[in-house]
CSV table of C-alpha atoms in Angstrom, one decimal:
chain,number,residue,atom,x,y,z
A,1,MET,CA,115.0,271.6,111.2
A,2,VAL,CA,118.0,269.5,110.2
A,3,LYS,CA,117.4,266.9,107.5
A,4,ALA,CA,118.9,263.5,107.9
A,5,THR,CA,121.8,262.9,105.5
A,6,SER,CA,121.6,259.1,105.6
A,7,SER,CA,120.8,257.4,102.3
A,8,ALA,CA,119.3,254.4,104.1
A,9,PRO,CA,115.6,253.8,103.5
A,10,SER,CA,113.2,255.0,106.2
A,11,GLN,CA,111.0,252.6,108.2
A,12,ARG,CA,108.0,253.8,106.1
A,13,MET,CA,109.8,253.1,102.8
A,14,LEU,CA,110.7,249.6,104.1
A,15,ARG,CA,107.2,248.9,105.3
A,16,VAL,CA,105.5,250.1,102.1
A,17,GLY,CA,108.0,248.2,100.0
A,18,GLU,CA,107.2,245.0,101.8
A,19,GLN,CA,103.4,245.6,101.3
A,20,VAL,CA,104.0,246.2,97.6
A,21,ARG,CA,106.1,243.0,97.3
A,22,ALA,CA,103.4,240.9,98.9
A,23,ALA,CA,100.7,242.5,96.7
A,24,ILE,CA,102.8,241.9,93.5
A,25,THR,CA,103.4,238.3,94.6
A,26,GLN,CA,99.7,237.7,95.0
A,27,VAL,CA,98.9,239.1,91.6
A,28,LEU,CA,101.5,236.8,90.0
A,29,GLN,CA,100.5,233.7,92.0
A,30,ARG,CA,96.9,234.1,91.0
A,31,GLY,CA,97.9,234.1,87.4
A,32,GLU,CA,96.1,237.4,86.6
A,33,VAL,CA,98.7,238.4,84.1
A,34,ARG,CA,98.0,236.8,80.7
A,35,ASP,CA,101.4,236.2,79.2
A,36,ASP,CA,102.6,232.8,78.1
A,37,LEU,CA,106.1,233.4,79.4
A,38,LEU,CA,105.0,234.6,82.8
A,39,GLU,CA,102.5,231.8,83.2
A,40,LYS,CA,105.2,229.2,82.6
A,41,THR,CA,107.8,230.9,84.8
A,42,VAL,CA,108.1,230.9,88.6
A,43,VAL,CA,109.1,234.4,89.6
A,44,SER,CA,110.7,235.2,93.0
A,45,ILE,CA,110.5,238.8,94.2
A,46,SER,CA,113.2,239.3,96.7
A,47,GLU,CA,112.8,243.0,97.4
A,48,VAL,CA,110.9,246.1,96.5
A,49,ARG,CA,112.6,249.4,97.0
A,50,MET,CA,110.5,252.5,97.3
A,51,SER,CA,111.5,256.0,96.3
A,52,PRO,CA,111.4,258.5,99.1
A,53,ASP,CA,108.1,260.0,97.9
A,54,LEU,CA,106.6,256.4,97.6
A,55,LYS,CA,105.7,257.0,93.9
A,56,ILE,CA,108.1,254.6,92.3
A,57,ALA,CA,108.5,250.9,93.3
A,58,THR,CA,111.5,249.0,92.0
A,59,ALA,CA,111.0,245.3,92.3
A,60,TYR,CA,114.0,243.0,92.2
A,61,VAL,CA,113.0,239.7,90.7
A,62,THR,CA,114.6,236.4,89.9
A,63,PRO,CA,112.9,234.0,87.4
A,64,LEU,CA,113.6,230.5,88.7
A,65,GLY,CA,114.7,227.8,86.3
A,66,VAL,CA,115.4,230.2,83.5
A,67,ALA,CA,118.9,230.8,82.2
A,68,ASP,CA,118.1,234.1,80.4
A,69,HIS,CA,116.3,236.5,82.7
A,70,THR,CA,116.0,239.4,80.3
A,71,GLN,CA,112.9,238.0,78.5
A,72,THR,CA,111.0,237.6,81.8
A,73,ILE,CA,112.1,241.0,83.1
A,74,ASP,CA,110.9,242.6,79.8
A,75,ALA,CA,107.6,240.8,80.0
A,76,LEU,CA,107.0,242.0,83.6
A,77,ASN,CA,107.9,245.6,82.5
A,78,ARG,CA,105.5,245.4,79.6
A,79,HIS,CA,102.7,244.4,82.0
A,80,ALA,CA,103.7,246.8,84.7
A,81,LYS,CA,100.7,249.1,84.2
A,82,TYR,CA,98.3,246.2,84.4
A,83,ILE,CA,99.9,244.8,87.5
A,84,ARG,CA,99.8,248.3,89.0
A,85,GLY,CA,96.1,248.4,88.4
A,86,ARG,CA,95.6,245.0,90.1
A,87,LEU,CA,97.4,246.2,93.2
A,88,GLY,CA,94.6,248.6,94.1
A,89,PRO,CA,92.6,246.4,96.5
A,90,GLN,CA,95.6,245.4,98.5
A,91,LEU,CA,97.1,248.9,98.7
A,92,ARG,CA,94.0,251.0,99.0
A,93,GLN,CA,95.5,252.9,102.0
A,94,MET,CA,98.1,254.5,99.8
A,95,LYS,CA,97.5,258.0,98.5
A,96,TYR,CA,99.2,257.3,95.2
A,97,MET,CA,99.6,253.9,93.5
A,98,PRO,CA,103.4,253.5,92.8
A,99,GLU,CA,104.8,253.2,89.3
A,100,LEU,CA,106.3,249.7,89.0
A,101,ARG,CA,109.7,248.9,87.6
A,102,PHE,CA,111.1,245.4,87.5
A,103,ARG,CA,114.9,244.8,87.6
A,104,ASP,CA,116.9,241.6,87.6
A,105,ASP,CA,118.1,240.6,91.1
A,106,THR,CA,121.8,239.7,90.9
A,107,SER,CA,122.2,239.1,94.7
A,108,PHE,CA,121.9,235.4,94.2
A,109,ASP,CA,124.8,235.4,91.8
A,110,ASN,CA,126.9,237.3,94.4
A,111,TYR,CA,126.0,234.8,97.1
A,112,LYS,CA,127.2,232.0,94.8
A,113,LYS,CA,130.5,233.7,94.2
A,114,ILE,CA,131.1,234.2,97.9
A,115,ASP,CA,130.1,230.6,98.7
A,116,ALA,CA,132.5,229.3,96.0
A,117,LEU,CA,135.3,231.5,97.4
A,118,LEU,CA,134.7,230.2,100.9
A,119,ARG,CA,134.7,226.6,99.7
A,120,SER,CA,138.0,227.1,97.7
A,121,PRO,CA,141.0,225.1,99.0
A,122,GLU,CA,143.0,228.2,99.7
A,123,VAL,CA,140.4,229.6,102.1
A,124,SER,CA,139.8,226.2,103.7
A,125,ARG,CA,143.5,225.9,104.3
A,126,ASP,CA,143.7,229.4,105.9
A,127,LEU,CA,140.6,228.8,108.0
A,128,GLY,CA,142.0,225.5,109.1
A,129,ALA,CA,145.2,227.1,110.2
A,130,SER,CA,143.5,229.9,112.1
A,131,ALA,CA,141.1,227.5,113.7
A,132,GLY,CA,144.1,225.5,115.0
A,133,LYS,CA,145.6,228.7,116.5
A,134,VAL,CA,142.4,229.5,118.3
A,135,SER,CA,142.1,226.1,119.8
A,136,GLU,CA,145.8,226.3,120.9
A,137,GLU,CA,145.2,229.6,122.6
A,138,LYS,CA,142.3,228.3,124.5
A,139,ASP,CA,144.3,225.3,125.7
A,140,GLU,CA,147.0,227.7,127.0
A,141,GLU,CA,144.5,229.6,129.1
């Protein structure tokens, strides 16, 4: 049997990752974690990536309205075992409860950089010139 060489996540990994994300979100929304920093901070969980054996879940989080994300990430990692224990009722179909790891999600920063680049005068000028060429070509047809 030939094994797939793709590093893309399987459908099962994606499905379980989404279930884990929803379960972590519920635990945090209900305020089950007793930590002053986490109780005051709104945390957005954008994605959970599962390891191929489904034993490790890496949650990418963004604390909203906080300049320094490291304190919130550290607090979540300190309470990872407790959160893992609270996931049991929502994930009872899993053979093993995954170990939780929390990481800072930098994708929003990347989106800001791309948006700033697209709004820059140089790009606007280039897009304006190419848009004019496209409309001229349509007129010629």
